[in-house]
Amino acid sequence: WPESLWRATAPFVAPSPRLEGEQRADVAIIGAGFTGLRAALELAQAGSDVVVVDAGDVGWGASGRNGGQVNPMMPFNGPEQLRKLLGPQHFERLAEASLKSADDLFDTIARHGIDCQARQNGWLRVIHSAKAHQAALRDVAEWRAMGAEFELVEGEALWKIAGTRAYRSGVVSPRGGAVQPLMLAQGFAEAARRHGARIFGQSPVTDLSRASGGVWEIQTKEGVVRAPMVIVATNAYS
């Protein structure tokens, strides 16, 4: 494991077993980061038999080594720009998911009793220039018209939040916050296991192919997973 603050402050968790021999499942997931683990949790809760395999272990990649910020903002373009870029249907779905993402995460953490130092105390995007400030005024107004709780702050209000006068202004999202990301990944894994998911580490996938009958085969050096459905939830390391 690479050394990090998160690794140093997370409680010890026994490594996931290696994949050996044959495993069968309803759904096989490649990748034990946030995407794969959350998918495993949701599927296992719904009654699916789930197997997760990872080349490292739970949270080894970006999921366990990010800044831990929970930010429900989309890339800060106004809704009209994004609607033109994505099209109305995709934009509406993405905007709804993004604006609800922080509440969804913190609700999931509470529902499963995940200890990850979660704090839903807001998130601040700071702004340096007058040009960016004017753009933020427009964008915040457009997002608020869609129901977002974003607020543009400056002067004393900004200083009280940021503790510095180095910025021109800032946009606050009160639904945001922070987590200890490695502990969150470990918590997702433990919750998924409680619902029956099987998670294997130190098992790099060497081949993914269709077998007879439409079943997928995930090959590793020491084992194989067979499932009719596969979710590829890998990151830059793959």
mmCIF file with all atom_site columns, C-alpha atoms in Angstrom, residues 35-199:
data_model
loop_
_atom_site.group_PDB
_atom_site.id
_atom_site.type_symbol
_atom_site.label_atom_id
_atom_site.label_alt_id
_atom_site.label_comp_id
_atom_site.label_asym_id
_atom_site.label_entity_id
_atom_site.label_seq_id
_atom_site.pdbx_PDB_ins_code
_atom_site.Cartn_x
_atom_site.Cartn_y
_atom_site.Cartn_z
_atom_site.occupancy
_atom_site.B_iso_or_equiv
_atom_site.pdbx_formal_charge
_atom_site.auth_seq_id
_atom_site.auth_comp_id
_atom_site.auth_asym_id
_atom_site.auth_atom_id
_atom_site.pdbx_PDB_model_num
ATOM 1   C CA . THR A 1 35  ? -18.119 2.676   -8.044  1.00 0.00 ? 35  THR A CA 1
ATOM 2   C CA . GLY A 1 36  ? -17.720 -1.078  -7.755  1.00 0.00 ? 36  GLY A CA 1
ATOM 3   C CA . LEU A 1 37  ? -18.416 -1.262  -4.033  1.00 0.00 ? 37  LEU A CA 1
ATOM 4   C CA . ARG A 1 38  ? -21.514 0.929   -4.144  1.00 0.00 ? 38  ARG A CA 1
ATOM 5   C CA . ALA A 1 39  ? -22.825 -1.141  -7.043  1.00 0.00 ? 39  ALA A CA 1
ATOM 6   C CA . ALA A 1 40  ? -22.095 -4.319  -5.081  1.00 0.00 ? 40  ALA A CA 1
ATOM 7   C CA . LEU A 1 41  ? -23.913 -2.968  -2.039  1.00 0.00 ? 41  LEU A CA 1
ATOM 8   C CA . GLU A 1 42  ? -27.011 -1.900  -3.959  1.00 0.00 ? 42  GLU A CA 1
ATOM 9   C CA . LEU A 1 43  ? -27.185 -5.174  -5.894  1.00 0.00 ? 43  LEU A CA 1
ATOM 10  C CA . ALA A 1 44  ? -26.587 -7.361  -2.841  1.00 0.00 ? 44  ALA A CA 1
ATOM 11  C CA . GLN A 1 45  ? -29.287 -5.488  -0.910  1.00 0.00 ? 45  GLN A CA 1
ATOM 12  C CA . ALA A 1 46  ? -31.676 -6.182  -3.778  1.00 0.00 ? 46  ALA A CA 1
ATOM 13  C CA . GLY A 1 47  ? -30.977 -9.909  -3.538  1.00 0.00 ? 47  GLY A CA 1
ATOM 14  C CA . SER A 1 48  ? -28.364 -10.452 -6.246  1.00 0.00 ? 48  SER A CA 1
ATOM 15  C CA . ASP A 1 49  ? -25.430 -12.782 -5.713  1.00 0.00 ? 49  ASP A CA 1
ATOM 16  C CA . VAL A 1 50  ? -22.385 -10.542 -6.247  1.00 0.00 ? 50  VAL A CA 1
ATOM 17  C CA . VAL A 1 51  ? -18.642 -11.134 -6.609  1.00 0.00 ? 51  VAL A CA 1
ATOM 18  C CA . VAL A 1 52  ? -16.098 -8.280  -6.666  1.00 0.00 ? 52  VAL A CA 1
ATOM 19  C CA . VAL A 1 53  ? -12.478 -8.713  -7.767  1.00 0.00 ? 53  VAL A CA 1
ATOM 20  C CA . ASP A 1 54  ? -9.679  -6.164  -7.557  1.00 0.00 ? 54  ASP A CA 1
ATOM 21  C CA . ALA A 1 55  ? -6.028  -6.113  -8.582  1.00 0.00 ? 55  ALA A CA 1
ATOM 22  C CA . GLY A 1 56  ? -5.168  -4.455  -5.271  1.00 0.00 ? 56  GLY A CA 1
ATOM 23  C CA . ASP A 1 57  ? -7.743  -4.358  -2.507  1.00 0.00 ? 57  ASP A CA 1
ATOM 24  C CA . VAL A 1 58  ? -10.644 -2.291  -1.214  1.00 0.00 ? 58  VAL A CA 1
ATOM 25  C CA . GLY A 1 59  ? -9.968  1.409   -1.841  1.00 0.00 ? 59  GLY A CA 1
ATOM 26  C CA . TRP A 1 60  ? -6.406  0.835   -3.058  1.00 0.00 ? 60  TRP A CA 1
ATOM 27  C CA . GLY A 1 61  ? -6.675  3.286   -5.970  1.00 0.00 ? 61  GLY A CA 1
ATOM 28  C CA . ALA A 1 62  ? -8.177  6.749   -6.250  1.00 0.00 ? 62  ALA A CA 1
ATOM 29  C CA . SER A 1 63  ? -11.125 5.906   -3.982  1.00 0.00 ? 63  SER A CA 1
ATOM 30  C CA . GLY A 1 64  ? -8.826  5.523   -0.983  1.00 0.00 ? 64  GLY A CA 1
ATOM 31  C CA . ARG A 1 65  ? -6.407  8.310   -1.900  1.00 0.00 ? 65  ARG A CA 1
ATOM 32  C CA . ASN A 1 66  ? -8.497  11.352  -2.838  1.00 0.00 ? 66  ASN A CA 1
ATOM 33  C CA . GLY A 1 67  ? -9.159  14.577  -0.934  1.00 0.00 ? 67  GLY A CA 1
ATOM 34  C CA . GLY A 1 68  ? -12.287 13.293  0.800   1.00 0.00 ? 68  GLY A CA 1
ATOM 35  C CA . GLN A 1 69  ? -14.409 16.236  -0.335  1.00 0.00 ? 69  GLN A CA 1
ATOM 36  C CA . VAL A 1 70  ? -18.105 15.647  -0.956  1.00 0.00 ? 70  VAL A CA 1
ATOM 37  C CA . ASN A 1 71  ? -19.124 18.196  -3.567  1.00 0.00 ? 71  ASN A CA 1
ATOM 38  C CA . PRO A 1 72  ? -22.582 18.041  -5.184  1.00 0.00 ? 72  PRO A CA 1
ATOM 39  C CA . MET A 1 73  ? -21.739 20.743  -7.722  1.00 0.00 ? 73  MET A CA 1
ATOM 40  C CA . MET A 1 74  ? -21.453 19.898  -11.390 1.00 0.00 ? 74  MET A CA 1
ATOM 41  C CA . PRO A 1 75  ? -18.639 21.374  -13.507 1.00 0.00 ? 75  PRO A CA 1
ATOM 42  C CA . PHE A 1 76  ? -19.339 25.014  -12.971 1.00 0.00 ? 76  PHE A CA 1
ATOM 43  C CA . ASN A 1 77  ? -21.042 25.950  -16.184 1.00 0.00 ? 77  ASN A CA 1
ATOM 44  C CA . GLY A 1 78  ? -24.537 27.327  -16.196 1.00 0.00 ? 78  GLY A CA 1
ATOM 45  C CA . PRO A 1 79  ? -27.424 24.915  -16.740 1.00 0.00 ? 79  PRO A CA 1
ATOM 46  C CA . GLU A 1 80  ? -28.175 26.359  -20.178 1.00 0.00 ? 80  GLU A CA 1
ATOM 47  C CA . GLN A 1 81  ? -24.648 25.656  -21.427 1.00 0.00 ? 81  GLN A CA 1
ATOM 48  C CA . LEU A 1 82  ? -24.754 22.097  -20.122 1.00 0.00 ? 82  LEU A CA 1
ATOM 49  C CA . ARG A 1 83  ? -28.232 21.507  -21.528 1.00 0.00 ? 83  ARG A CA 1
ATOM 50  C CA . LYS A 1 84  ? -27.009 22.496  -24.996 1.00 0.00 ? 84  LYS A CA 1
ATOM 51  C CA . LEU A 1 85  ? -23.920 20.320  -24.632 1.00 0.00 ? 85  LEU A CA 1
ATOM 52  C CA . LEU A 1 86  ? -25.668 17.191  -23.333 1.00 0.00 ? 86  LEU A CA 1
ATOM 53  C CA . GLY A 1 87  ? -29.182 17.511  -24.671 1.00 0.00 ? 87  GLY A CA 1
ATOM 54  C CA . PRO A 1 88  ? -32.273 18.016  -22.476 1.00 0.00 ? 88  PRO A CA 1
ATOM 55  C CA . GLN A 1 89  ? -32.816 14.400  -21.390 1.00 0.00 ? 89  GLN A CA 1
ATOM 56  C CA . HIS A 1 90  ? -29.232 13.626  -20.383 1.00 0.00 ? 90  HIS A CA 1
ATOM 57  C CA . PHE A 1 91  ? -28.812 17.015  -18.746 1.00 0.00 ? 91  PHE A CA 1
ATOM 58  C CA . GLU A 1 92  ? -31.910 16.651  -16.562 1.00 0.00 ? 92  GLU A CA 1
ATOM 59  C CA . ARG A 1 93  ? -30.854 13.193  -15.381 1.00 0.00 ? 93  ARG A CA 1
ATOM 60  C CA . LEU A 1 94  ? -27.279 14.259  -14.680 1.00 0.00 ? 94  LEU A CA 1
ATOM 61  C CA . ALA A 1 95  ? -28.326 17.445  -12.902 1.00 0.00 ? 95  ALA A CA 1
ATOM 62  C CA . GLU A 1 96  ? -30.789 15.602  -10.664 1.00 0.00 ? 96  GLU A CA 1
ATOM 63  C CA . ALA A 1 97  ? -28.229 12.946  -9.752  1.00 0.00 ? 97  ALA A CA 1
ATOM 64  C CA . SER A 1 98  ? -25.507 15.507  -9.092  1.00 0.00 ? 98  SER A CA 1
ATOM 65  C CA . LEU A 1 99  ? -27.590 17.848  -6.948  1.00 0.00 ? 99  LEU A CA 1
ATOM 66  C CA . LYS A 1 100 ? -28.861 14.938  -4.829  1.00 0.00 ? 100 LYS A CA 1
ATOM 67  C CA . SER A 1 101 ? -25.508 13.137  -4.628  1.00 0.00 ? 101 SER A CA 1
ATOM 68  C CA . ALA A 1 102 ? -24.278 14.529  -1.306  1.00 0.00 ? 102 ALA A CA 1
ATOM 69  C CA . ASP A 1 103 ? -27.538 13.828  0.535   1.00 0.00 ? 103 ASP A CA 1
ATOM 70  C CA . ASP A 1 104 ? -27.626 10.349  -0.990  1.00 0.00 ? 104 ASP A CA 1
ATOM 71  C CA . LEU A 1 105 ? -24.086 9.614   0.179   1.00 0.00 ? 105 LEU A CA 1
ATOM 72  C CA . PHE A 1 106 ? -24.546 10.870  3.726   1.00 0.00 ? 106 PHE A CA 1
ATOM 73  C CA . ASP A 1 107 ? -27.897 9.064   4.009   1.00 0.00 ? 107 ASP A CA 1
ATOM 74  C CA . THR A 1 108 ? -26.219 5.831   2.859   1.00 0.00 ? 108 THR A CA 1
ATOM 75  C CA . ILE A 1 109 ? -23.405 6.296   5.376   1.00 0.00 ? 109 ILE A CA 1
ATOM 76  C CA . ALA A 1 110 ? -25.916 6.762   8.198   1.00 0.00 ? 110 ALA A CA 1
ATOM 77  C CA . ARG A 1 111 ? -28.182 3.918   7.082   1.00 0.00 ? 111 ARG A CA 1
ATOM 78  C CA . HIS A 1 112 ? -25.349 1.391   7.073   1.00 0.00 ? 112 HIS A CA 1
ATOM 79  C CA . GLY A 1 113 ? -23.577 2.743   10.143  1.00 0.00 ? 113 GLY A CA 1
ATOM 80  C CA . ILE A 1 114 ? -20.345 3.456   8.249   1.00 0.00 ? 114 ILE A CA 1
ATOM 81  C CA . ASP A 1 115 ? -17.674 5.080   10.420  1.00 0.00 ? 115 ASP A CA 1
ATOM 82  C CA . CYS A 1 116 ? -15.746 7.339   8.034   1.00 0.00 ? 116 CYS A CA 1
ATOM 83  C CA . GLN A 1 117 ? -15.548 10.650  9.929   1.00 0.00 ? 117 GLN A CA 1
ATOM 84  C CA . ALA A 1 118 ? -18.399 11.973  7.782   1.00 0.00 ? 118 ALA A CA 1
ATOM 85  C CA . ARG A 1 119 ? -19.270 15.650  8.177   1.00 0.00 ? 119 ARG A CA 1
ATOM 86  C CA . GLN A 1 120 ? -22.049 17.265  6.159   1.00 0.00 ? 120 GLN A CA 1
ATOM 87  C CA . ASN A 1 121 ? -21.044 20.822  7.002   1.00 0.00 ? 121 ASN A CA 1
ATOM 88  C CA . GLY A 1 122 ? -20.902 22.386  3.537   1.00 0.00 ? 122 GLY A CA 1
ATOM 89  C CA . TRP A 1 123 ? -18.425 22.802  0.703   1.00 0.00 ? 123 TRP A CA 1
ATOM 90  C CA . LEU A 1 124 ? -16.838 26.013  -0.607  1.00 0.00 ? 124 LEU A CA 1
ATOM 91  C CA . ARG A 1 125 ? -15.609 26.758  -4.130  1.00 0.00 ? 125 ARG A CA 1
ATOM 92  C CA . VAL A 1 126 ? -13.396 29.846  -3.997  1.00 0.00 ? 126 VAL A CA 1
ATOM 93  C CA . ILE A 1 127 ? -13.112 32.446  -6.766  1.00 0.00 ? 127 ILE A CA 1
ATOM 94  C CA . HIS A 1 128 ? -10.045 34.607  -7.477  1.00 0.00 ? 128 HIS A CA 1
ATOM 95  C CA . SER A 1 129 ? -10.921 36.982  -10.316 1.00 0.00 ? 129 SER A CA 1
ATOM 96  C CA . ALA A 1 130 ? -13.603 39.551  -11.091 1.00 0.00 ? 130 ALA A CA 1
ATOM 97  C CA . LYS A 1 131 ? -14.368 37.746  -14.366 1.00 0.00 ? 131 LYS A CA 1
ATOM 98  C CA . ALA A 1 132 ? -14.952 34.432  -12.596 1.00 0.00 ? 132 ALA A CA 1
ATOM 99  C CA . HIS A 1 133 ? -17.046 36.254  -9.988  1.00 0.00 ? 133 HIS A CA 1
ATOM 100 C CA . GLN A 1 134 ? -19.383 37.621  -12.655 1.00 0.00 ? 134 GLN A CA 1
ATOM 101 C CA . ALA A 1 135 ? -19.716 34.189  -14.237 1.00 0.00 ? 135 ALA A CA 1
ATOM 102 C CA . ALA A 1 136 ? -20.492 32.676  -10.837 1.00 0.00 ? 136 ALA A CA 1
ATOM 103 C CA . LEU A 1 137 ? -23.229 35.255  -10.209 1.00 0.00 ? 137 LEU A CA 1
ATOM 104 C CA . ARG A 1 138 ? -24.959 34.143  -13.404 1.00 0.00 ? 138 ARG A CA 1
ATOM 105 C CA . ASP A 1 139 ? -24.405 30.428  -12.859 1.00 0.00 ? 139 ASP A CA 1
ATOM 106 C CA . VAL A 1 140 ? -25.579 30.445  -9.239  1.00 0.00 ? 140 VAL A CA 1
ATOM 107 C CA . ALA A 1 141 ? -28.771 32.262  -10.229 1.00 0.00 ? 141 ALA A CA 1
ATOM 108 C CA . GLU A 1 142 ? -29.463 29.663  -12.924 1.00 0.00 ? 142 GLU A CA 1
ATOM 109 C CA . TRP A 1 143 ? -28.766 26.716  -10.609 1.00 0.00 ? 143 TRP A CA 1
ATOM 110 C CA . ARG A 1 144 ? -30.912 28.194  -7.831  1.00 0.00 ? 144 ARG A CA 1
ATOM 111 C CA . ALA A 1 145 ? -33.783 28.504  -10.300 1.00 0.00 ? 145 ALA A CA 1
ATOM 112 C CA . MET A 1 146 ? -33.491 24.719  -10.693 1.00 0.00 ? 146 MET A CA 1
ATOM 113 C CA . GLY A 1 147 ? -33.699 24.140  -6.943  1.00 0.00 ? 147 GLY A CA 1
ATOM 114 C CA . ALA A 1 148 ? -30.012 24.065  -6.016  1.00 0.00 ? 148 ALA A CA 1
ATOM 115 C CA . GLU A 1 149 ? -29.064 25.568  -2.660  1.00 0.00 ? 149 GLU A CA 1
ATOM 116 C CA . PHE A 1 150 ? -25.856 27.205  -3.884  1.00 0.00 ? 150 PHE A CA 1
ATOM 117 C CA . GLU A 1 151 ? -25.042 30.610  -2.401  1.00 0.00 ? 151 GLU A CA 1
ATOM 118 C CA . LEU A 1 152 ? -22.468 33.167  -3.518  1.00 0.00 ? 152 LEU A CA 1
ATOM 119 C CA . VAL A 1 153 ? -20.620 34.727  -0.576  1.00 0.00 ? 153 VAL A CA 1
ATOM 120 C CA . GLU A 1 154 ? -18.034 37.514  -0.371  1.00 0.00 ? 154 GLU A CA 1
ATOM 121 C CA . GLY A 1 155 ? -16.537 39.976  2.087   1.00 0.00 ? 155 GLY A CA 1
ATOM 122 C CA . GLU A 1 156 ? -16.971 39.180  5.770   1.00 0.00 ? 156 GLU A CA 1
ATOM 123 C CA . ALA A 1 157 ? -19.241 36.221  5.074   1.00 0.00 ? 157 ALA A CA 1
ATOM 124 C CA . LEU A 1 158 ? -16.510 34.589  2.976   1.00 0.00 ? 158 LEU A CA 1
ATOM 125 C CA . TRP A 1 159 ? -13.798 35.418  5.522   1.00 0.00 ? 159 TRP A CA 1
ATOM 126 C CA . LYS A 1 160 ? -15.764 33.719  8.307   1.00 0.00 ? 160 LYS A CA 1
ATOM 127 C CA . ILE A 1 161 ? -15.950 30.520  6.258   1.00 0.00 ? 161 ILE A CA 1
ATOM 128 C CA . ALA A 1 162 ? -12.523 30.465  4.597   1.00 0.00 ? 162 ALA A CA 1
ATOM 129 C CA . GLY A 1 163 ? -10.458 32.190  7.291   1.00 0.00 ? 163 GLY A CA 1
ATOM 130 C CA . THR A 1 164 ? -8.597  34.233  4.672   1.00 0.00 ? 164 THR A CA 1
ATOM 131 C CA . ARG A 1 165 ? -9.125  37.355  2.573   1.00 0.00 ? 165 ARG A CA 1
ATOM 132 C CA . ALA A 1 166 ? -7.194  35.974  -0.393  1.00 0.00 ? 166 ALA A CA 1
ATOM 133 C CA . TYR A 1 167 ? -10.292 35.275  -2.502  1.00 0.00 ? 167 TYR A CA 1
ATOM 134 C CA . ARG A 1 168 ? -12.704 37.536  -4.384  1.00 0.00 ? 168 ARG A CA 1
ATOM 135 C CA . SER A 1 169 ? -15.769 35.465  -3.516  1.00 0.00 ? 169 SER A CA 1
ATOM 136 C CA . GLY A 1 170 ? -16.955 31.899  -3.196  1.00 0.00 ? 170 GLY A CA 1
ATOM 137 C CA . VAL A 1 171 ? -19.871 29.572  -3.831  1.00 0.00 ? 171 VAL A CA 1
ATOM 138 C CA . VAL A 1 172 ? -21.170 27.568  -0.887  1.00 0.00 ? 172 VAL A CA 1
ATOM 139 C CA . SER A 1 173 ? -23.024 24.288  -1.171  1.00 0.00 ? 173 SER A CA 1
ATOM 140 C CA . PRO A 1 174 ? -24.511 23.560  2.274   1.00 0.00 ? 174 PRO A CA 1
ATOM 141 C CA . ARG A 1 175 ? -25.278 19.942  1.308   1.00 0.00 ? 175 ARG A CA 1
ATOM 142 C CA . GLY A 1 176 ? -21.587 19.106  0.778   1.00 0.00 ? 176 GLY A CA 1
ATOM 143 C CA . GLY A 1 177 ? -19.011 18.025  3.329   1.00 0.00 ? 177 GLY A CA 1
ATOM 144 C CA . ALA A 1 178 ? -16.118 15.636  3.820   1.00 0.00 ? 178 ALA A CA 1
ATOM 145 C CA . VAL A 1 179 ? -15.274 12.006  4.594   1.00 0.00 ? 179 VAL A CA 1
ATOM 146 C CA . GLN A 1 180 ? -12.231 9.868   5.321   1.00 0.00 ? 180 GLN A CA 1
ATOM 147 C CA . PRO A 1 181 ? -12.271 8.208   1.893   1.00 0.00 ? 181 PRO A CA 1
ATOM 148 C CA . LEU A 1 182 ? -10.404 4.997   2.670   1.00 0.00 ? 182 LEU A CA 1
ATOM 149 C CA . MET A 1 183 ? -12.669 4.354   5.656   1.00 0.00 ? 183 MET A CA 1
ATOM 150 C CA . LEU A 1 184 ? -15.674 5.044   3.425   1.00 0.00 ? 184 LEU A CA 1
ATOM 151 C CA . ALA A 1 185 ? -14.481 2.446   0.912   1.00 0.00 ? 185 ALA A CA 1
ATOM 152 C CA . GLN A 1 186 ? -13.890 -0.034  3.726   1.00 0.00 ? 186 GLN A CA 1
ATOM 153 C CA . GLY A 1 187 ? -17.357 0.725   5.075   1.00 0.00 ? 187 GLY A CA 1
ATOM 154 C CA . PHE A 1 188 ? -18.992 0.136   1.696   1.00 0.00 ? 188 PHE A CA 1
ATOM 155 C CA . ALA A 1 189 ? -17.163 -3.195  1.459   1.00 0.00 ? 189 ALA A CA 1
ATOM 156 C CA . GLU A 1 190 ? -18.220 -4.312  4.926   1.00 0.00 ? 190 GLU A CA 1
ATOM 157 C CA . ALA A 1 191 ? -21.849 -3.344  4.274   1.00 0.00 ? 191 ALA A CA 1
ATOM 158 C CA . ALA A 1 192 ? -21.808 -5.222  0.965   1.00 0.00 ? 192 ALA A CA 1
ATOM 159 C CA . ARG A 1 193 ? -20.360 -8.303  2.675   1.00 0.00 ? 193 ARG A CA 1
ATOM 160 C CA . ARG A 1 194 ? -23.102 -8.187  5.315   1.00 0.00 ? 194 ARG A CA 1
ATOM 161 C CA . HIS A 1 195 ? -25.593 -8.504  2.464   1.00 0.00 ? 195 HIS A CA 1
ATOM 162 C CA . GLY A 1 196 ? -23.765 -11.472 0.976   1.00 0.00 ? 196 GLY A CA 1
ATOM 163 C CA . ALA A 1 197 ? -21.310 -9.963  -1.512  1.00 0.00 ? 197 ALA A CA 1
ATOM 164 C CA . ARG A 1 198 ? -17.944 -11.713 -1.899  1.00 0.00 ? 198 ARG A CA 1
ATOM 165 C CA . ILE A 1 199 ? -14.891 -9.484  -2.363  1.00 0.00 ? 199 ILE A CA 1
#
